[in-house]
Short mmCIF file of C-alpha atoms in Angstrom, two decimals:
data_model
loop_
_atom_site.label_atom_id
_atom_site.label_comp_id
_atom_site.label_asym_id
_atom_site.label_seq_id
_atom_site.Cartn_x
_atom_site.Cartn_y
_atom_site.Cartn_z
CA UNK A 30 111.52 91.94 139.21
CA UNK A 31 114.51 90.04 139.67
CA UNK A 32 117.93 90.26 138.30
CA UNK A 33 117.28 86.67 136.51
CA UNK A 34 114.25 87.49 135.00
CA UNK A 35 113.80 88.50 131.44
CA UNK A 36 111.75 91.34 132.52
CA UNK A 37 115.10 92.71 134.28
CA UNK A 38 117.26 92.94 131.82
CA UNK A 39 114.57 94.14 129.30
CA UNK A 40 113.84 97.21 132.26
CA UNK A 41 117.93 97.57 131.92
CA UNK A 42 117.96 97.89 128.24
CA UNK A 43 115.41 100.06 127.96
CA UNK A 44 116.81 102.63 130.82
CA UNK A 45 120.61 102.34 128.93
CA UNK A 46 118.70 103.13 125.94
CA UNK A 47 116.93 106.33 127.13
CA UNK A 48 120.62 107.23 129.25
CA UNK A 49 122.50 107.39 126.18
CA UNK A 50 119.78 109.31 124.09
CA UNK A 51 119.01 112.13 126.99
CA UNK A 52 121.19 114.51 128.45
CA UNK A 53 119.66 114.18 131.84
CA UNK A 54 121.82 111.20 133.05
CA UNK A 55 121.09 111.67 136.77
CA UNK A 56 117.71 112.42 136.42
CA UNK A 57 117.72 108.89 134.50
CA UNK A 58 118.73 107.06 136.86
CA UNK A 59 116.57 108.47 139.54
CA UNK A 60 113.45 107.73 137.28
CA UNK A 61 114.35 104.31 136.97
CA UNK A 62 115.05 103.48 140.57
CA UNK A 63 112.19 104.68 141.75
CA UNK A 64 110.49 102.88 139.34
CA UNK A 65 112.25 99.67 140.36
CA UNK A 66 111.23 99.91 143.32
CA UNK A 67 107.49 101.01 142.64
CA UNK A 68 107.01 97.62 140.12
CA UNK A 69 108.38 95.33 143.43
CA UNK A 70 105.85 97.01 146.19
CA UNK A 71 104.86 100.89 145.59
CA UNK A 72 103.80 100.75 149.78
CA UNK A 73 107.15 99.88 150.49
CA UNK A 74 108.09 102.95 149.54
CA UNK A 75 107.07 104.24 153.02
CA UNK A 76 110.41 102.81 154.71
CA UNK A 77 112.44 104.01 151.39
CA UNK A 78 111.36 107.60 151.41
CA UNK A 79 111.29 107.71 155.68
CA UNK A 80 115.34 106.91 155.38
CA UNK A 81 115.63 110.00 152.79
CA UNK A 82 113.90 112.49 154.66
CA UNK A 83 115.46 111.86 157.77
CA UNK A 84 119.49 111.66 156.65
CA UNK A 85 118.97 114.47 154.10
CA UNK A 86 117.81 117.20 156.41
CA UNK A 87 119.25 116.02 159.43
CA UNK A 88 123.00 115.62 157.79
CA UNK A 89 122.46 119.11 156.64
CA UNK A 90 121.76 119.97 160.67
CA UNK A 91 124.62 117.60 161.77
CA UNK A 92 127.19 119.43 159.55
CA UNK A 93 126.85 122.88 160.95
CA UNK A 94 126.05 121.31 164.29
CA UNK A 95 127.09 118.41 165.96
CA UNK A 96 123.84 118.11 167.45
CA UNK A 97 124.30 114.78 169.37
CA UNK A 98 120.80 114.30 170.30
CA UNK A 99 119.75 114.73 166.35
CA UNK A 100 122.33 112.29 165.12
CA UNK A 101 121.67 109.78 167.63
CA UNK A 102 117.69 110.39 167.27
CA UNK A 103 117.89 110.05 163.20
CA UNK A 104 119.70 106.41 164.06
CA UNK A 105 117.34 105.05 166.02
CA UNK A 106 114.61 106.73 164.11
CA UNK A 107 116.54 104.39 160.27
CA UNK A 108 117.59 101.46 162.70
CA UNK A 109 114.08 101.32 164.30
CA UNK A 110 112.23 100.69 161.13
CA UNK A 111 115.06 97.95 160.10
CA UNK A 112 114.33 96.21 163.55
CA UNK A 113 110.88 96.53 163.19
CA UNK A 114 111.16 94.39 160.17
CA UNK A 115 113.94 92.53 161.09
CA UNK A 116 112.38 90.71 164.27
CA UNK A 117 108.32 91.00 163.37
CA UNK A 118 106.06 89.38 160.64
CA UNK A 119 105.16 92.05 159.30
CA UNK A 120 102.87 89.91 156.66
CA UNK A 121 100.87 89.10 159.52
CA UNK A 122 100.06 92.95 159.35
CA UNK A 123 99.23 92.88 155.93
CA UNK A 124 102.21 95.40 155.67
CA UNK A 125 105.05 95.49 152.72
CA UNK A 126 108.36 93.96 153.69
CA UNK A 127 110.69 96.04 151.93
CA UNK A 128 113.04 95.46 149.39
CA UNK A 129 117.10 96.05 150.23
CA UNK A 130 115.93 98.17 153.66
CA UNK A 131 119.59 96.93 155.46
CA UNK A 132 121.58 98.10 152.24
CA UNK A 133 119.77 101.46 152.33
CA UNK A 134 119.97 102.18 155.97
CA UNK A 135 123.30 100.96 156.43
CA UNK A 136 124.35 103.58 153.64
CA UNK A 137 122.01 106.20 155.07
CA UNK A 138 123.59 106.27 158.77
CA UNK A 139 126.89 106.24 157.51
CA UNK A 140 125.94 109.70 155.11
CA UNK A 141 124.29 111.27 158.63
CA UNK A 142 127.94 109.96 160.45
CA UNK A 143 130.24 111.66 158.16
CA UNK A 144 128.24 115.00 158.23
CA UNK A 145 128.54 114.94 161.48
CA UNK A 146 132.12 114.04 161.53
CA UNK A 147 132.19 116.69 158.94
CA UNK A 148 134.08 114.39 156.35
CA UNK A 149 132.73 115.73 153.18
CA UNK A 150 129.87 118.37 152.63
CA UNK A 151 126.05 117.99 152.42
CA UNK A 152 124.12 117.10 149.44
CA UNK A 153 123.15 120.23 147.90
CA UNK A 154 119.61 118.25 146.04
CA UNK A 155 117.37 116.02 147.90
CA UNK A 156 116.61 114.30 144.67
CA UNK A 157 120.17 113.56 144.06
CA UNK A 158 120.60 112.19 147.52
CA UNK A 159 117.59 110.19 147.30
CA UNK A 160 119.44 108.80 144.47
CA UNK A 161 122.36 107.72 146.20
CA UNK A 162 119.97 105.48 148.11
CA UNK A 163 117.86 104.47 145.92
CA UNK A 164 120.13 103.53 143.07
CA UNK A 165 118.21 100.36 141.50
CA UNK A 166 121.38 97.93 140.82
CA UNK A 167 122.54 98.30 144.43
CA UNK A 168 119.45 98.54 146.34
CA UNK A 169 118.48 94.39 146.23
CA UNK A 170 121.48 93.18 147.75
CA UNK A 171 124.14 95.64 147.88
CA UNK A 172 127.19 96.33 148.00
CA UNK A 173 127.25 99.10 151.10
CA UNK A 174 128.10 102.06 149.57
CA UNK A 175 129.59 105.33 150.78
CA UNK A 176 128.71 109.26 149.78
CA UNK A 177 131.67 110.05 149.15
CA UNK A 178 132.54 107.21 146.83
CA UNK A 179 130.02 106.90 144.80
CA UNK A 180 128.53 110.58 144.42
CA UNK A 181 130.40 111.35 141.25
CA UNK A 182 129.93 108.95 139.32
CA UNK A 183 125.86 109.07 140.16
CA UNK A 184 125.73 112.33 139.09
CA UNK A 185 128.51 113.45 136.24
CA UNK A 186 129.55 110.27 134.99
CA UNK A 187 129.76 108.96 131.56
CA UNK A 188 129.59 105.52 130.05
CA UNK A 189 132.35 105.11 128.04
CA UNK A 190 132.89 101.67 125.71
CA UNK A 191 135.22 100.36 128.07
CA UNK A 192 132.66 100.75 131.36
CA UNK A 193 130.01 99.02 129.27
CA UNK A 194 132.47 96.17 128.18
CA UNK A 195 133.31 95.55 131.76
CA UNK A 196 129.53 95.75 132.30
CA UNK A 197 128.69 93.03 130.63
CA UNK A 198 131.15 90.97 131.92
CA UNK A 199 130.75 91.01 135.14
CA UNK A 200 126.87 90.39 134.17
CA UNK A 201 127.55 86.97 132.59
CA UNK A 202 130.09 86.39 134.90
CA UNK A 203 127.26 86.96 137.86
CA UNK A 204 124.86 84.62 135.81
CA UNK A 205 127.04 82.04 135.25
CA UNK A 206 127.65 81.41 139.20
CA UNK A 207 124.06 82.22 140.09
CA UNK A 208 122.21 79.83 137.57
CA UNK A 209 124.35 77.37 136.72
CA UNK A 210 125.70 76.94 140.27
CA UNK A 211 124.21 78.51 142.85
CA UNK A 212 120.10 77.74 141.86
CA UNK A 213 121.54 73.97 142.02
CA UNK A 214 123.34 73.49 145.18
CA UNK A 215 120.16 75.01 146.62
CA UNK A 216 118.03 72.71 145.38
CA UNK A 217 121.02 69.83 147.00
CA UNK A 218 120.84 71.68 149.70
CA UNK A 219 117.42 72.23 150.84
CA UNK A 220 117.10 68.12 149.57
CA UNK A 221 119.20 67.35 152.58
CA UNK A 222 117.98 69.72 155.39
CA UNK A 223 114.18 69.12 154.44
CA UNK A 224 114.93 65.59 154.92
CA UNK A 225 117.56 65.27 157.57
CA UNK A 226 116.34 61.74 158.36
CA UNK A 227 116.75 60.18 155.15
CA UNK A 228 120.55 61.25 154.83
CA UNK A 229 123.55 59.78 156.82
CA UNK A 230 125.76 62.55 158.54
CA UNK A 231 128.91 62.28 155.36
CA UNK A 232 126.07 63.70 153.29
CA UNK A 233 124.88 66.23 155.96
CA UNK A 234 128.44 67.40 155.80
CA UNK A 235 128.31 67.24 152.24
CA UNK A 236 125.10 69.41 152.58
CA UNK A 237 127.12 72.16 153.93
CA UNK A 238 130.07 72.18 151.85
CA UNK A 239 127.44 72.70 149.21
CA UNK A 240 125.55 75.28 150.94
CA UNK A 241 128.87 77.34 151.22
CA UNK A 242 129.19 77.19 147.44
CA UNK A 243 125.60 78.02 147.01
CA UNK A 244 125.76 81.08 148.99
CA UNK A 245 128.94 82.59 147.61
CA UNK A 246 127.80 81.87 144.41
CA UNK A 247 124.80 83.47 144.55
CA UNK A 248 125.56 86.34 146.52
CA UNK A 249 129.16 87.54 144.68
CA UNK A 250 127.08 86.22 141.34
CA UNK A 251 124.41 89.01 142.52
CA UNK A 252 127.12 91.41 143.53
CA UNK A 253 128.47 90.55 140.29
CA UNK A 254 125.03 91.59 138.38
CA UNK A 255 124.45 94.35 140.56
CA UNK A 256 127.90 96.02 139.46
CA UNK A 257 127.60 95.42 136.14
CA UNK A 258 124.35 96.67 135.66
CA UNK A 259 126.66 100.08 137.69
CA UNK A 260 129.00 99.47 134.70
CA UNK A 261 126.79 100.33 131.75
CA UNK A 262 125.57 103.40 133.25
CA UNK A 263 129.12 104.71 133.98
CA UNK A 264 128.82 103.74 138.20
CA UNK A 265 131.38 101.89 139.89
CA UNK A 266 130.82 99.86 142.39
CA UNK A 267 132.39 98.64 145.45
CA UNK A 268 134.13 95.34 144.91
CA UNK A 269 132.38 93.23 147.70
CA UNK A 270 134.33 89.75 147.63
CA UNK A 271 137.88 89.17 147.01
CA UNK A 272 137.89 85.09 146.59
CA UNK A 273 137.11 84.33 150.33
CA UNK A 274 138.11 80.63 149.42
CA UNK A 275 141.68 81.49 149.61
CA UNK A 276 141.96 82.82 152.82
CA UNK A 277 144.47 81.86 155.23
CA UNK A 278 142.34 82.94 158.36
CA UNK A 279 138.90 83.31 159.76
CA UNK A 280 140.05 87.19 160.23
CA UNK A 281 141.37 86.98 156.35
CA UNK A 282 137.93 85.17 155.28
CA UNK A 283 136.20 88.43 156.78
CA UNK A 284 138.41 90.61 154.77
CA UNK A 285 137.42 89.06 151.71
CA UNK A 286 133.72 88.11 151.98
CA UNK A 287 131.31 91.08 152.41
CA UNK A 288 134.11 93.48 152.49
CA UNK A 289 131.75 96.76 152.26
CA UNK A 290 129.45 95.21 155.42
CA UNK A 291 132.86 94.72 157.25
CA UNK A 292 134.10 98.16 156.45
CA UNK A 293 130.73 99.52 157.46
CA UNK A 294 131.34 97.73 160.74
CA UNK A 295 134.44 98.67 161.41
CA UNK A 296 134.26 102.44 160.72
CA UNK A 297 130.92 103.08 162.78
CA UNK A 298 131.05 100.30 165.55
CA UNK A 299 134.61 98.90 165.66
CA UNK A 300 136.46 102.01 165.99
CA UNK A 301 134.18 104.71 167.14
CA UNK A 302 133.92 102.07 170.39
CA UNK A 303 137.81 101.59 170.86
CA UNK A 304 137.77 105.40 170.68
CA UNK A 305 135.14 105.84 173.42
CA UNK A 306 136.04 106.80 177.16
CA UNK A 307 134.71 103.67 178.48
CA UNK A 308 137.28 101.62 176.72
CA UNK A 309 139.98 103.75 177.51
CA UNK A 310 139.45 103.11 180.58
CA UNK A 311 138.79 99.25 180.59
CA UNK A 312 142.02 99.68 178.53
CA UNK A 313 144.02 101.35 181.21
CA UNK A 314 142.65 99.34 183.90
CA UNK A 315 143.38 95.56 181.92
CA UNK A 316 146.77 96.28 181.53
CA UNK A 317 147.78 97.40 184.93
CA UNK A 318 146.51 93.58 185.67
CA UNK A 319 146.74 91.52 182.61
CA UNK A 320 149.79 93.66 180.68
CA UNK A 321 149.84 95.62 178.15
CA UNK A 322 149.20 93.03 175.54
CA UNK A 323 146.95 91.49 177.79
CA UNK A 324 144.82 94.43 178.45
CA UNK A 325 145.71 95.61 174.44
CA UNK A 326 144.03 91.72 173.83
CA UNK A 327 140.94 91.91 176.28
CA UNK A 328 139.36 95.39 174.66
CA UNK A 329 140.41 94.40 171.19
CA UNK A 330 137.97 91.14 172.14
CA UNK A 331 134.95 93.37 173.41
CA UNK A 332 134.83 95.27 170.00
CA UNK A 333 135.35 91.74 168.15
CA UNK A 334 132.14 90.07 170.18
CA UNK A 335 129.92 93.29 169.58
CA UNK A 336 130.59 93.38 165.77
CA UNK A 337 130.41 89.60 164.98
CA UNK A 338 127.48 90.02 167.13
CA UNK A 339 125.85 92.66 165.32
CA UNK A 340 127.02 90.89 162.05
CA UNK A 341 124.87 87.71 163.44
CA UNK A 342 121.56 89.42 164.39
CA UNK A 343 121.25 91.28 161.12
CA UNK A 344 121.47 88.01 159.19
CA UNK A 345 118.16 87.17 161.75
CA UNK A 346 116.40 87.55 164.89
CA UNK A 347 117.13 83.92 165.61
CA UNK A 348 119.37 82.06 167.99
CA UNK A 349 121.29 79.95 165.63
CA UNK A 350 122.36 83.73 164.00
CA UNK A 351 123.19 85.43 167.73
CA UNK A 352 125.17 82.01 167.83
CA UNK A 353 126.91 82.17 164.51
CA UNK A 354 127.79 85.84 165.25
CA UNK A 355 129.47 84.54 168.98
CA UNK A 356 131.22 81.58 167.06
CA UNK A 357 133.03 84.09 164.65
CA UNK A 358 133.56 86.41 167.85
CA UNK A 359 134.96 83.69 169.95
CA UNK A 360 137.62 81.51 167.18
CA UNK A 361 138.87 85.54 166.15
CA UNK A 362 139.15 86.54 169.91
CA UNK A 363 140.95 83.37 170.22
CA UNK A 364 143.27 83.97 167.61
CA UNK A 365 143.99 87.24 169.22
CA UNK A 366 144.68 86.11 172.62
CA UNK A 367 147.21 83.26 170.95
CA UNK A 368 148.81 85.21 167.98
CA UNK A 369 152.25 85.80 169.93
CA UNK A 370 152.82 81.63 171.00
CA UNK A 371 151.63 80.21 168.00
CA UNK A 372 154.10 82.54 166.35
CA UNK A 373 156.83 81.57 168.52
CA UNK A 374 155.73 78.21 167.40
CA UNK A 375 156.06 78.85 163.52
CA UNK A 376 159.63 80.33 164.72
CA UNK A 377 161.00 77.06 166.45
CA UNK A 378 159.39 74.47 164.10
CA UNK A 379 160.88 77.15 160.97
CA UNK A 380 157.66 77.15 159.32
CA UNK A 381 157.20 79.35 156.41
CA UNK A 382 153.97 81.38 156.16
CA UNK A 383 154.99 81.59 152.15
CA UNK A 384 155.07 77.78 151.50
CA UNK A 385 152.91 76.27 149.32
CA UNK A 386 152.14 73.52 151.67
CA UNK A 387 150.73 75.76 155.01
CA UNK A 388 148.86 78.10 152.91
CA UNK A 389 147.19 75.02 151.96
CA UNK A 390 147.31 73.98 155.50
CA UNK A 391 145.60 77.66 156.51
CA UNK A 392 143.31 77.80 153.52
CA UNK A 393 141.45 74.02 154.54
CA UNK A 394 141.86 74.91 157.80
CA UNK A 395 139.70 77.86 157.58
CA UNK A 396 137.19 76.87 155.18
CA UNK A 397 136.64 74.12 157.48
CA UNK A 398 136.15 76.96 160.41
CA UNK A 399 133.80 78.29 157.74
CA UNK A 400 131.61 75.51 157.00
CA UNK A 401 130.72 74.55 160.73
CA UNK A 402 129.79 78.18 161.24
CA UNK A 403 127.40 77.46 158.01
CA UNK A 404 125.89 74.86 160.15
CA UNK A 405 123.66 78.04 162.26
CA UNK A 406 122.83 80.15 159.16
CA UNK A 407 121.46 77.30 156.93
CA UNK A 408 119.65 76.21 160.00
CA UNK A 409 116.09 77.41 160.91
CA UNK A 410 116.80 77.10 164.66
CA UNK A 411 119.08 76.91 166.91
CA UNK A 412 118.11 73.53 167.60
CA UNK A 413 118.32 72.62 164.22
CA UNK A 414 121.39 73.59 163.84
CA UNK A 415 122.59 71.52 166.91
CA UNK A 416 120.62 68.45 165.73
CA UNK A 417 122.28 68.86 162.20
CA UNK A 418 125.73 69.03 163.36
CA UNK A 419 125.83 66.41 166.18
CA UNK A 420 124.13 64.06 163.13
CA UNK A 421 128.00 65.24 161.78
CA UNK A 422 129.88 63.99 164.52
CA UNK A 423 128.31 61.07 165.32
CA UNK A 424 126.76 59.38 162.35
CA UNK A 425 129.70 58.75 159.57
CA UNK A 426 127.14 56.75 157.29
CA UNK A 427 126.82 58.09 153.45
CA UNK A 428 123.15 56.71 153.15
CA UNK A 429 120.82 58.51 151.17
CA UNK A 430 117.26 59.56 149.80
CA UNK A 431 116.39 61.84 146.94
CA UNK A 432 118.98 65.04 146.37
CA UNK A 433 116.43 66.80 144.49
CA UNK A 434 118.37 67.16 141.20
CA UNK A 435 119.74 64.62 138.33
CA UNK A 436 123.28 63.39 138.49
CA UNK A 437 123.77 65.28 135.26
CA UNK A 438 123.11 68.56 137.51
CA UNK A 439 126.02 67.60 139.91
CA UNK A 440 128.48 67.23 136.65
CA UNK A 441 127.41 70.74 135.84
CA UNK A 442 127.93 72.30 139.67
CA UNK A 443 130.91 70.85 139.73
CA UNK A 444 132.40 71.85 136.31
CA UNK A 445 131.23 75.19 136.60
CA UNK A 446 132.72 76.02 139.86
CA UNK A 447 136.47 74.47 138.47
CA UNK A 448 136.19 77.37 136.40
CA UNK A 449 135.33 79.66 139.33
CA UNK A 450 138.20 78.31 141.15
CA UNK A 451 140.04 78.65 138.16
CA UNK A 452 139.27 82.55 137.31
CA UNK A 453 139.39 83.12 141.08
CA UNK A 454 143.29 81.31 141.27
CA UNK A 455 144.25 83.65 138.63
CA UNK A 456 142.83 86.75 140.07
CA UNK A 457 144.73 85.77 143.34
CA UNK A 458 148.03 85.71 141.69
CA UNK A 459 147.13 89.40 140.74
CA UNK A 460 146.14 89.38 137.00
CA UNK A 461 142.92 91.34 136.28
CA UNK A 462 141.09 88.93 134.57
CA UNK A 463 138.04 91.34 132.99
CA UNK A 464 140.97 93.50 131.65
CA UNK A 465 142.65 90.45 129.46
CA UNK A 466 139.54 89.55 127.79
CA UNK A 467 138.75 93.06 126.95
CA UNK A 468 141.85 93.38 125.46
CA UNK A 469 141.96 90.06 123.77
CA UNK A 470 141.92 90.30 119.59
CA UNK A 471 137.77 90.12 118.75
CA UNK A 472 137.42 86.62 117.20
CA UNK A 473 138.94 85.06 120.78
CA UNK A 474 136.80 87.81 122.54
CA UNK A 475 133.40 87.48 120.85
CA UNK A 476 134.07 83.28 121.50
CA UNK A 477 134.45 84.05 125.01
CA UNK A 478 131.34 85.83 125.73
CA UNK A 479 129.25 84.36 123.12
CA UNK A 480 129.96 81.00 124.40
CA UNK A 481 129.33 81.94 127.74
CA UNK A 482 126.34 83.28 126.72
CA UNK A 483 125.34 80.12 124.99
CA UNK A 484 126.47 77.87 128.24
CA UNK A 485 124.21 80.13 130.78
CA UNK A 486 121.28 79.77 128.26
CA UNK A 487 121.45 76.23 127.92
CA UNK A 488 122.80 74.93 131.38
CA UNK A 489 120.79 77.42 133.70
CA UNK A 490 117.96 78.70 131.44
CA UNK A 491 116.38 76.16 129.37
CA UNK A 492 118.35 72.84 131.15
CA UNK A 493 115.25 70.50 131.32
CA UNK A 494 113.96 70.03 134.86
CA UNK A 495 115.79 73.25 135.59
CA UNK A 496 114.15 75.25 138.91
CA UNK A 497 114.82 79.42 139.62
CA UNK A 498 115.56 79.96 143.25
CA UNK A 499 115.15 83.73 144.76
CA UNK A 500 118.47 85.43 145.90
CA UNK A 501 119.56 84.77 149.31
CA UNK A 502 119.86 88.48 150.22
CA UNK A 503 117.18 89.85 148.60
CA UNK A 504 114.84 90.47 151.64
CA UNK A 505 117.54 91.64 153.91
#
């Protein structure tokens, strides 16, 4: 059941429905999770329930104990089973891949990490934990969340008018970039790489410009779904993009774009191995030789390989990902190693980090960063991915065969992401868009959503020759 299906928003209506009518809100919640989950593969729930089990009673361990042998055992007990279906085909086995297992573990080791940090108490109910990780609007795709943020609202909050404004909101906002946007640079997309041949290397380059658009749309437009789905039941949710099109830096790009992956990363890998004895002493050892930014430099790059390297093998098992996690790793090492001269360069040529001009300078630069990392994750090989960007470099032809969609449907990707860019300019200079419309006088409000609604219904429902695409990050 997926979020753009009718039967999705029907299952939503009906479990806001019973929420508001019973006094059990929790218990709501829980009911229709599971249930979520049951109507997508009822064996997956195997790999659901085996993450519960083992982070409920071994946190409760972990707290009063910091049983190091437990903790580490429960991890490799949740990141096993993510492996497992990670890096084998399982449908060879006949066996259920299951739905949102890195969202779930992810947010299940962190629970187990805190306890045993002793950050915030145990959860006094197994059902109300297995809540917290089951939680149907998060589960598909994300965002990461954390015990400690989220636990209140599961379990004692209250959808007020304002939540369930919001709510729908962000929903039609999350529609508008997945169908109208998103499901047709895929289909652009796909055109091109299916058919590398046929296309000229402008168009290949194209391809990817496209692809980036298709995969932020679709994944913040999920995000966006996924939250305000959260909204009408009183849940917040982590914010999980902050316009990643505006960022000055590969670093800043990484700040914005799966922000609660990145803070996952850098709270149980990043820091926990700066903090360990082993880099202490590679610390204290690298500066004696290199300096103390030198040797400050050279740990702060070990961390900053083994994170964008992690980051690569969970989008796959492939090359082209161990690659695209080593890219990342390498250009932010780089920009590590270089920070002091090219600021003594800004200094001497009196450039101004503020100016309109070199933020536009940083912002192309780094989306162009962006894009040739796009070249290994669009890819289905490393060799692929290669093939496809050498065809960049060296063929500058714009010759063509069949895109896969009517011009009509490039008019419409195109419009509809000027008002992305638009909404997302606006946010940037600080003004909470959602907030403005809410408190806009009702005529100008009801012709803002009610026109949306009719634009999403006629441009990415019932647009003729219009084709659904699945979610990206549905099956991660």
């Amino acid at each position: 059941m997926a979020f753009t299906e009718l039967s999705f928003l029907l299952f939503v209506a009906l479990f806001v429905v019973i929420y508001r009518v019973v006094g059990c809100k929790w218990q709501v919640l829980l009911v229709a999770s599971l249930m979520y989950y049951a109507l997508y593969d009822i064996r997956a729930f195997f790999y659901l329930f085996t993450a519960i089990f083992t982070t409920y009673f071994a946190g409760k361990i972990l707290y009063k104990t910091k049983n190091k042998a437990l903790l580490f055992a429960t991890l490799a007990v949740n990141f096993g089973l993510l492996s497992l279906v990670k890096f084998t085909d399982l449908s060879a086995f006949k066996i259920a891949i299951p739905l949102g297992i890195s969202f779930y573990t992810f947010q299940a080791t962190s629970y187990i990490i805190d306890l045993y940090r002793k950050k915030y108490p145990p959860a006094d109910n197994l059902l109300k934990y297995a809540l917290y990780l089951s939680f149907f609007p998060q589960i598909v795709q994300g965002p990461i969340s954390r015990y400690d943020a989220i636990s209140e609202d599961l379990y004692r909050a209250e959808a007020d008018s304002l939540s369930f404004s919001r709510g729908l909101l962000l929903m039609l906002y999350g529609y508008f970039k997945k169908l109208l946007i998103a499901n047709r640079a895929a289909l652009v997309v796909s055109g091109i790489f299916d058919h590398p041949d046929d296309f000229g290397g402008g168009f290949v380059f194209i391809a990817i410009i496209f692809y980036s658009i298709q995969i932020y749309c679709d994944f913040s437009g999920g995000i966006d779904i996924a939250r305000g789905v959260a909204y009408l039941f009183g849940v917040e949710l982590s914010e999980n993009f902050k316009r990643p099109f505006f960022a000055t830096s590969l670093t800043d790009f990484w700040r914005r774009w799966h922000i609660t992956l990145g803070a996952w990363m850098r709270d149980y890998v990043f820091f926990p191995l700066s903090l360990t004895k082993t880099f202490g002493t590679i610390n204290k050892k690298s500066r004696r030789i290199l300096g103390r930014h030198g040797g400050k430099v050279l740990t702060l790059t070990i961390s900053t390989y083994i994170v964008y390297l992690l980051i690569g093998i969970w989008h796959g098992g492939g090359f082209n990902f161990i690659a695209f996690g080593l890219y990342n790793g390498t250009l932010i090492s780089l920009s590590l190693l270089f920070e002091r001269r090219f600021n003594a360069v800004k200094k001497a040529l009196s450039i101004d980090d503020q100016k309109a001009p070199y933020r536009a300078f940083q912002v192309i630069r780094t989306s162009f960063l962006v894009f040739i990392g796009r070249y290994f994750t669009r890819s289905g090989s490393f060799s692929q991915a290669m093939f496809m960007l050498k065809k960049t470099l060296r063929d500058f032809s714009f010759r063509h065969g069949d895109f896969g969609v009517e011009p009509k449907d490039f008019a419409v990707i195109g419009l509809a992401f000027l008002v992305v860019a638009v909404i997302s300019s606006i946010q940037e200079r600080g003004v909470d868009v959602t907030e403005r419309i809410l408190s806009a006088k009702m005529p100008v409000k009801a012709a803002l959503i009610f026109g949306a609604m009719a634009v999403i219904l006629y441009f990415g429902v019932y647009a003729q020759g219009y084709r659904s695409v699945e979610f990206i990050y549905r099956n991660y």
